Short mmCIF file of C-alpha atoms in Angstrom, two decimals:
data_model
loop_
_atom_site.label_atom_id
_atom_site.label_comp_id
_atom_site.label_asym_id
_atom_site.label_seq_id
_atom_site.Cartn_x
_atom_site.Cartn_y
_atom_site.Cartn_z
CA MET G 1 73.28 -77.49 253.50
CA SER G 2 70.92 -74.55 253.77
CA PRO G 3 70.05 -72.57 250.62
CA ASP G 4 71.85 -69.43 251.85
CA LEU G 5 75.02 -71.37 252.56
CA LEU G 6 74.78 -73.05 249.16
CA THR G 7 74.41 -69.62 247.54
CA ALA G 8 77.44 -68.32 249.45
CA VAL G 9 79.56 -71.34 248.48
CA THR G 10 78.46 -70.90 244.85
CA ILE G 11 79.47 -67.23 244.87
CA PHE G 12 82.79 -68.14 246.51
CA THR G 13 83.59 -70.81 243.93
CA LEU G 14 82.69 -68.67 240.91
CA SER G 15 84.67 -65.74 242.34
CA LEU G 16 87.72 -68.00 242.69
CA LEU G 17 87.41 -68.95 239.02
CA VAL G 18 87.04 -65.30 238.01
CA GLY G 19 90.15 -64.52 240.06
CA VAL G 20 92.13 -67.18 238.21
CA GLU G 21 90.97 -65.89 234.82
CA VAL G 22 91.39 -62.18 235.41
CA ILE G 23 95.17 -62.35 235.67
CA SER G 24 96.50 -62.96 232.20
CA LYS G 25 99.93 -62.44 230.71
CA VAL G 26 101.10 -59.67 232.98
CA PRO G 27 104.45 -58.06 232.13
CA ALA G 28 106.91 -58.61 234.98
CA THR G 29 107.16 -54.87 235.66
CA LEU G 30 103.48 -54.87 236.64
CA HIS G 31 103.80 -57.74 239.15
CA THR G 32 104.37 -55.52 242.18
CA PRO G 33 101.69 -52.91 241.34
CA LEU G 34 99.21 -55.72 240.64
CA MET G 35 100.06 -57.35 243.97
CA SER G 36 99.59 -53.98 245.64
CA GLY G 37 96.29 -53.40 243.83
CA ALA G 38 94.97 -56.80 244.88
CA ASN G 39 96.15 -56.01 248.40
CA ALA G 40 94.00 -52.85 248.37
CA ILE G 41 90.96 -54.82 247.17
CA HIS G 42 91.01 -57.16 250.16
CA GLY G 43 90.77 -53.97 252.21
CA VAL G 44 87.03 -54.52 251.61
CA VAL G 45 87.39 -56.22 255.00
CA LEU G 46 86.74 -52.65 256.24
CA VAL G 47 83.06 -53.10 255.32
CA GLY G 48 82.86 -56.09 257.64
CA ALA G 49 84.75 -54.18 260.34
CA LEU G 50 82.22 -51.34 260.16
CA TYR G 51 79.36 -53.79 260.69
CA VAL G 52 81.23 -55.32 263.63
CA ALA G 53 81.66 -51.85 265.18
CA ALA G 54 77.94 -51.29 264.70
CA SER G 55 77.08 -54.44 266.65
CA ALA G 56 79.66 -54.11 269.46
CA HIS G 57 78.16 -53.62 272.91
CA ASP G 58 80.86 -54.27 275.48
CA ALA G 59 84.41 -53.18 276.22
CA VAL G 60 86.12 -56.16 274.59
CA GLY G 61 83.87 -55.80 271.58
CA TYR G 62 84.76 -52.12 271.23
CA VAL G 63 88.49 -52.80 271.44
CA VAL G 64 88.29 -55.57 268.81
CA ALA G 65 86.08 -53.36 266.61
CA PHE G 66 88.45 -50.39 266.92
CA LEU G 67 91.44 -52.49 265.87
CA ALA G 68 89.51 -54.10 263.02
CA VAL G 69 88.26 -50.75 261.67
CA ALA G 70 91.67 -49.07 262.01
CA PHE G 71 93.44 -52.03 260.35
CA GLY G 72 90.88 -52.20 257.57
CA ALA G 73 91.00 -48.45 256.91
CA ALA G 74 94.81 -48.49 256.78
CA ASN G 75 94.66 -51.40 254.33
CA VAL G 76 92.18 -49.61 252.04
CA VAL G 77 93.54 -46.06 252.07
CA GLY G 78 97.21 -46.96 252.16
CA GLY G 79 96.76 -49.76 249.64
CA TYR G 80 95.14 -47.63 246.96
CA VAL G 81 97.39 -44.60 247.50
CA VAL G 82 100.62 -46.60 247.33
CA THR G 83 99.40 -48.50 244.25
CA ASP G 84 98.58 -45.20 242.55
CA ARG G 85 102.05 -43.89 243.38
CA MET G 86 103.67 -47.00 241.93
CA LEU G 87 101.67 -46.69 238.73
CA GLY G 88 102.39 -42.97 238.57
CA MET G 89 106.12 -43.72 238.52
CA PHE G 90 105.41 -46.20 235.78
CA ARG G 91 103.91 -43.59 233.51
CA SER G 92 106.45 -40.82 234.01
CA ARG G 93 109.54 -42.98 233.59
CA ARG G 94 109.67 -45.86 231.16
CA ALA G 95 110.25 -49.27 232.70
CA PRO G 96 111.00 -48.53 236.35
CA GLU G 97 112.02 -51.36 238.60
CA GLY G 98 108.54 -52.56 239.47
CA MET R 1 67.01 -49.71 250.88
CA ASP R 2 68.60 -53.10 251.46
CA THR R 3 68.06 -53.92 247.79
CA LEU R 4 69.66 -50.65 246.72
CA VAL R 5 72.70 -51.23 248.95
CA GLY R 6 72.82 -54.79 247.64
CA TYR R 7 73.09 -53.48 244.07
CA VAL R 8 75.77 -51.00 245.12
CA MET R 9 77.78 -53.88 246.65
CA LEU R 10 77.28 -55.94 243.47
CA ALA R 11 78.47 -53.02 241.33
CA ALA R 12 81.48 -52.61 243.62
CA ALA R 13 82.36 -56.30 243.30
CA ALA R 14 82.06 -56.05 239.49
CA CYS R 15 84.32 -52.97 239.47
CA PHE R 16 86.93 -54.84 241.57
CA VAL R 17 87.07 -57.50 238.86
CA LEU R 18 87.21 -54.93 236.04
CA GLY R 19 89.80 -52.87 237.89
CA LEU R 20 92.02 -55.90 238.39
CA HIS R 21 91.61 -56.78 234.72
CA LEU R 22 92.63 -53.26 233.63
CA MET R 23 95.72 -53.53 235.85
CA ASN R 24 97.06 -56.27 233.56
CA HIS R 25 98.19 -53.67 231.02
CA PRO R 26 100.51 -50.72 231.62
CA ALA R 27 98.36 -48.24 229.68
CA THR R 28 95.18 -48.90 231.65
CA ALA R 29 96.64 -49.92 235.02
CA ARG R 30 96.20 -46.58 236.76
CA ALA R 31 92.59 -46.22 235.58
CA GLY R 32 91.95 -49.76 236.84
CA ASN R 33 93.24 -48.89 240.28
CA LEU R 34 91.12 -45.73 240.42
CA LEU R 35 88.02 -47.68 239.34
CA SER R 36 88.69 -50.19 242.09
CA ALA R 37 89.22 -47.39 244.64
CA GLY R 38 85.98 -45.70 243.62
CA ALA R 39 84.13 -49.00 244.01
CA MET R 40 85.65 -49.40 247.47
CA GLY R 41 84.42 -45.92 248.42
CA ALA R 42 80.92 -46.83 247.25
CA ALA R 43 80.96 -50.10 249.22
CA VAL R 44 82.05 -48.34 252.42
CA LEU R 45 79.40 -45.66 251.88
CA GLY R 46 76.79 -48.40 251.38
CA ALA R 47 77.84 -50.00 254.67
CA GLY R 48 77.55 -46.60 256.35
CA VAL R 49 74.00 -46.16 255.02
CA VAL R 50 72.97 -49.56 256.38
CA ILE R 51 74.48 -48.77 259.80
CA VAL R 52 72.67 -45.41 260.01
CA ARG R 53 69.40 -46.98 258.85
CA ASP R 54 69.59 -49.91 261.31
CA ALA R 55 70.41 -47.53 264.17
CA THR R 56 71.46 -50.39 266.46
CA ILE R 57 74.94 -48.91 266.86
CA THR R 58 75.67 -47.38 270.28
CA ALA R 59 77.17 -43.93 270.83
CA THR R 60 80.42 -45.60 271.90
CA GLY R 61 80.16 -47.69 268.76
CA TRP R 62 80.11 -44.54 266.62
CA LEU R 63 83.08 -43.16 268.52
CA VAL R 64 85.00 -46.41 268.00
CA LEU R 65 84.03 -46.52 264.33
CA VAL R 66 84.96 -42.92 263.53
CA ALA R 67 88.13 -42.93 265.64
CA GLY R 68 89.26 -46.26 264.15
CA ALA R 69 88.55 -45.19 260.58
CA ALA R 70 90.29 -41.82 261.09
CA THR R 71 93.35 -43.39 262.74
CA GLY R 72 93.70 -46.13 260.15
CA SER R 73 93.10 -43.85 257.17
CA ALA R 74 95.54 -41.22 258.42
CA ALA R 75 98.25 -43.79 259.16
CA GLY R 76 97.74 -45.53 255.82
CA PHE R 77 97.64 -42.30 253.85
CA TYR R 78 100.71 -40.84 255.54
CA ALA R 79 102.72 -44.04 255.16
CA ALA R 80 101.72 -44.44 251.50
CA ARG R 81 102.56 -40.82 250.62
CA SER R 82 105.84 -40.58 252.50
CA VAL R 83 107.40 -43.97 251.78
CA ARG R 84 110.49 -44.05 249.58
CA MET R 85 109.94 -45.77 246.24
CA THR R 86 112.42 -48.49 247.12
CA ALA R 87 110.59 -49.26 250.38
CA MET R 88 107.20 -49.84 248.75
CA PRO R 89 107.20 -53.66 248.86
CA GLN R 90 107.60 -53.72 252.64
CA LEU R 91 104.84 -51.13 253.00
CA VAL R 92 102.52 -53.29 250.90
CA SER R 93 103.44 -56.14 253.23
CA LEU R 94 102.49 -53.98 256.24
CA PHE R 95 99.12 -53.14 254.68
CA ASN R 96 98.66 -56.83 253.98
CA ALA R 97 99.46 -57.63 257.61
CA VAL R 98 96.79 -55.28 258.95
CA GLY R 99 94.29 -56.58 256.39
CA GLY R 100 94.89 -60.14 257.56
CA GLY R 101 94.70 -59.00 261.17
CA ALA R 102 91.39 -57.25 260.53
CA ALA R 103 89.96 -60.38 258.85
CA ALA R 104 90.95 -62.52 261.84
CA LEU R 105 89.50 -59.96 264.27
CA LEU R 106 86.14 -60.08 262.47
CA ALA R 107 85.84 -63.79 263.23
CA VAL R 108 87.08 -63.28 266.81
CA SER R 109 84.49 -60.55 267.31
CA ASP R 110 81.74 -62.80 265.99
CA LEU R 111 82.74 -65.67 268.29
CA ILE R 112 83.13 -63.67 271.51
CA GLY R 113 80.24 -61.31 270.89
CA PRO R 114 76.66 -61.84 272.04
CA GLY R 115 74.23 -63.35 269.59
CA GLU R 116 72.48 -66.53 268.69
CA ALA R 117 73.99 -69.91 269.47
CA LEU R 118 77.08 -70.59 267.38
CA THR R 119 77.05 -73.56 265.05
CA VAL R 120 79.49 -75.40 262.82
CA ARG R 121 78.11 -73.23 260.01
CA VAL R 122 79.96 -70.30 261.62
CA GLY R 123 82.66 -72.35 263.33
CA VAL R 124 84.30 -73.70 260.18
CA PRO R 125 84.84 -70.41 258.31
CA ALA R 126 85.70 -68.66 261.59
CA ALA R 127 88.42 -71.21 262.38
CA VAL R 128 89.87 -70.97 258.85
CA ASP R 129 89.67 -67.16 258.96
CA ILE R 130 91.48 -66.89 262.31
CA ALA R 131 94.16 -69.40 261.30
CA ILE R 132 94.97 -67.77 257.94
CA GLY R 133 94.48 -64.20 259.14
CA ALA R 134 96.79 -64.64 262.13
CA VAL R 135 99.49 -66.43 260.08
CA THR R 136 99.32 -63.58 257.55
CA PHE R 137 99.51 -60.93 260.26
CA THR R 138 102.80 -62.02 261.83
CA GLY R 139 104.18 -63.47 258.59
CA SER R 140 103.68 -60.19 256.70
CA LEU R 141 105.09 -58.13 259.57
CA LEU R 142 108.22 -60.30 259.58
CA ALA R 143 108.47 -60.16 255.78
CA ALA R 144 108.32 -56.35 255.95
CA ALA R 145 110.93 -56.30 258.73
CA LYS R 146 113.24 -58.51 256.66
CA LEU R 147 112.96 -56.26 253.60
CA GLN R 148 113.46 -53.17 255.73
CA GLY R 149 116.59 -54.74 257.22
CA MET R 150 115.21 -54.63 260.77
CA VAL R 151 115.57 -58.40 260.79
CA SER R 152 118.40 -60.07 258.89
CA GLY R 153 117.32 -60.89 255.36
CA ALA R 154 119.33 -64.09 255.55
CA PRO R 155 117.37 -67.32 255.94
CA VAL R 156 117.15 -68.19 259.64
CA VAL R 157 117.26 -71.94 260.11
CA PHE R 158 117.91 -73.21 263.61
CA ALA R 159 118.25 -76.76 264.80
CA GLY R 160 114.82 -78.32 265.06
CA SER R 161 113.09 -75.44 263.26
CA ARG R 162 111.33 -77.87 260.95
CA VAL R 163 110.08 -79.80 263.98
CA VAL R 164 108.78 -76.59 265.59
CA ASN R 165 107.06 -75.72 262.32
CA ALA R 166 105.42 -79.12 262.08
CA ALA R 167 104.33 -79.02 265.73
CA LEU R 168 102.77 -75.58 265.27
CA GLY R 169 101.05 -76.78 262.10
CA VAL R 170 99.56 -79.77 263.88
CA THR R 171 98.48 -77.57 266.81
CA MET R 172 96.78 -75.20 264.38
CA LEU R 173 94.93 -78.05 262.67
CA GLY R 174 93.86 -79.54 266.00
CA ALA R 175 92.77 -76.25 267.58
CA GLY R 176 91.09 -75.25 264.32
CA ALA R 177 89.06 -78.45 264.19
CA TRP R 178 88.20 -78.02 267.88
CA LEU R 179 87.03 -74.43 267.33
CA ALA R 180 85.06 -75.46 264.24
CA VAL R 181 82.92 -77.92 266.22
CA ALA R 182 82.91 -75.87 269.45
CA PRO R 183 82.86 -72.19 268.38
CA ASP R 184 82.06 -71.16 271.97
CA SER R 185 85.34 -72.51 273.34
CA ALA R 186 87.59 -69.64 274.43
CA VAL R 187 90.46 -72.09 274.99
CA ALA R 188 90.26 -73.37 271.41
CA LEU R 189 90.14 -69.78 270.14
CA ALA R 190 93.18 -68.72 272.18
CA LEU R 191 95.15 -71.85 271.26
CA LEU R 192 94.41 -71.45 267.55
CA ALA R 193 95.28 -67.75 267.54
CA ALA R 194 98.54 -68.31 269.45
CA ALA R 195 99.65 -71.22 267.25
CA ALA R 196 98.79 -69.33 264.06
CA LEU R 197 100.59 -66.16 265.16
CA ALA R 198 103.69 -68.22 265.99
CA PHE R 199 103.43 -70.18 262.73
CA GLY R 200 103.46 -66.95 260.73
CA VAL R 201 106.89 -66.16 262.22
CA THR R 202 108.39 -69.63 261.83
CA MET R 203 107.06 -69.88 258.27
CA VAL R 204 108.79 -66.71 257.06
CA LEU R 205 112.00 -66.93 259.16
CA PRO R 206 113.78 -69.52 256.96
CA ILE R 207 113.01 -67.64 253.75
CA GLY R 208 115.71 -65.40 252.28
CA GLY R 209 115.19 -61.69 251.60
CA ALA R 210 115.50 -62.14 247.83
CA ASP R 211 112.42 -64.35 247.81
CA MET R 212 110.41 -61.97 250.01
CA PRO R 213 108.33 -60.33 247.22
CA VAL R 214 106.98 -63.76 246.23
CA VAL R 215 106.22 -64.53 249.88
CA ILE R 216 104.40 -61.21 250.28
CA SER R 217 102.33 -62.04 247.21
CA LEU R 218 101.51 -65.45 248.69
CA LEU R 219 100.52 -63.89 252.02
CA ASN R 220 98.43 -61.42 250.02
CA ALA R 221 96.51 -64.35 248.55
CA PHE R 222 96.16 -65.73 252.10
CA THR R 223 94.56 -62.49 253.28
CA GLY R 224 92.12 -62.61 250.39
CA THR R 225 91.05 -66.08 251.46
CA ALA R 226 90.77 -64.98 255.09
CA VAL R 227 88.57 -62.05 254.04
CA ALA R 228 86.33 -64.42 252.06
CA MET R 229 86.01 -66.61 255.18
CA ALA R 230 85.12 -63.50 257.21
CA GLY R 231 82.42 -62.93 254.59
CA PHE R 232 81.03 -66.40 255.35
CA VAL R 233 81.07 -65.68 259.09
CA LEU R 234 79.32 -62.32 258.77
CA GLY R 235 77.11 -63.31 255.81
CA GLU R 236 78.52 -60.47 253.68
CA THR R 237 78.56 -61.30 249.96
CA VAL R 238 80.90 -58.48 248.92
CA LEU R 239 83.57 -59.82 251.30
CA ILE R 240 83.19 -63.32 249.86
CA ILE R 241 83.50 -62.08 246.26
CA ALA R 242 86.40 -59.67 246.77
CA GLY R 243 88.21 -62.06 249.11
CA ALA R 244 87.95 -65.04 246.75
CA LEU R 245 88.94 -62.80 243.84
CA VAL R 246 92.13 -61.70 245.59
CA GLY R 247 92.77 -65.20 246.94
CA ALA R 248 92.74 -66.74 243.46
CA SER R 249 94.33 -63.91 241.47
CA GLY R 250 96.95 -63.47 244.19
CA GLY R 251 97.74 -67.17 243.96
CA ILE R 252 98.21 -66.99 240.18
CA LEU R 253 100.28 -63.83 240.53
CA THR R 254 102.48 -65.56 243.10
CA LYS R 255 103.13 -68.35 240.62
CA LEU R 256 103.93 -65.83 237.84
CA MET R 257 106.36 -64.01 240.14
CA ALA R 258 108.05 -67.26 241.16
CA ASP R 259 108.28 -68.31 237.49
CA ALA R 260 109.88 -64.96 236.61
CA MET R 261 112.60 -65.74 239.18
CA ASN R 262 112.97 -69.30 237.93
CA ARG R 263 111.90 -70.59 241.32
CA SER R 264 109.03 -72.82 242.39
CA ILE R 265 106.69 -71.79 245.20
CA PRO R 266 107.27 -74.92 247.35
CA ASN R 267 111.01 -74.42 246.88
CA ILE R 268 110.73 -70.84 248.16
CA ILE R 269 108.55 -71.76 251.14
CA VAL R 270 110.95 -74.46 252.29
CA GLY R 271 113.47 -71.67 252.47
CA GLY R 272 117.14 -71.62 253.22
CA PHE R 273 117.95 -70.06 249.86
CA GLY R 274 120.41 -67.22 249.34
CA THR R 275 122.29 -65.09 251.80
CA GLY R 276 119.85 -62.21 251.80
CA ALA R 277 122.74 -59.82 251.30
CA ASP R 278 121.69 -59.15 247.73
CA ALA R 279 118.03 -58.81 248.60
CA PRO R 280 116.31 -56.49 246.15
CA THR R 281 114.20 -53.76 247.71
CA ALA R 282 111.73 -53.94 244.89
CA GLY R 283 110.33 -57.06 243.33
#
């Protein structure tokens, strides 16, 4: 196992443990917004998609890159906006069906 | 410059964790989401800086990048702003589907693109990424369609469906192992992608509409894992951190949601529960 792979596996493992710990006793009304918020965070895939677009050099590569960037951007923008809307409802009306 | 961008990515990853933590409490949830969104903006900006600095991107590449980002952002923004409150869970499922699809496409792009000889080092995460990402893509689309009522919310169990499921699962494992050791094989890639796309459908079909929010949460955790695998393929730390974070926290959240419904996750996945007629539109 090369040092860079070992580092990556270490980061992966510790991040998993952080992910387990960061969710504590969430009230049930926050389950859906939290799911939506986590959904927006994996939109970070957009960063990878941008790099892929930057390294594409042929037609197939461009098509794959276009789809990846568009999908990733929709995930990020839509994910955060819809989460914010959910949480906005939460504040204006007590205990909505979340 | 690379060091600076590296620190920006680290700060973004830290803010994702903090943001998720703040979202545990009603009073701080909105601030947590905004913190996370700001961190995402910084990470994307950092990626943009690296791309401009490297200057290896072609003119067509820029066109693809800008057009893709504009299309995706506009579609996501419009859908998120215009959706009815009751339809939000299916929209989240749609966003999850495209996220999973994007993660799978990153690995596909790495395998079919030019570059140095592919090794098992890339083959293993790429195979896992494509398998999970493709399952999530079709699974989340179907979950959204079930909640929206485009597909009956009732559990669909046909004769031999379990056998089909098992066969697809075995095909996925086989093709995945093949692709892991032979990342150059286009046949292995196509077989894995096809089996995984089909498995996403057959996995969600037998699950009733009432259980759909839990399934979406599970698929959300899947996407996180797929994104982390894409991070391994591309060598991008921020993808590994954020992906693993969502994979693990999404898994815990799925269990909490299932517990709140007095159901167990394996019980839900096996499916066949409920008529779907009383499917809630919000979880």
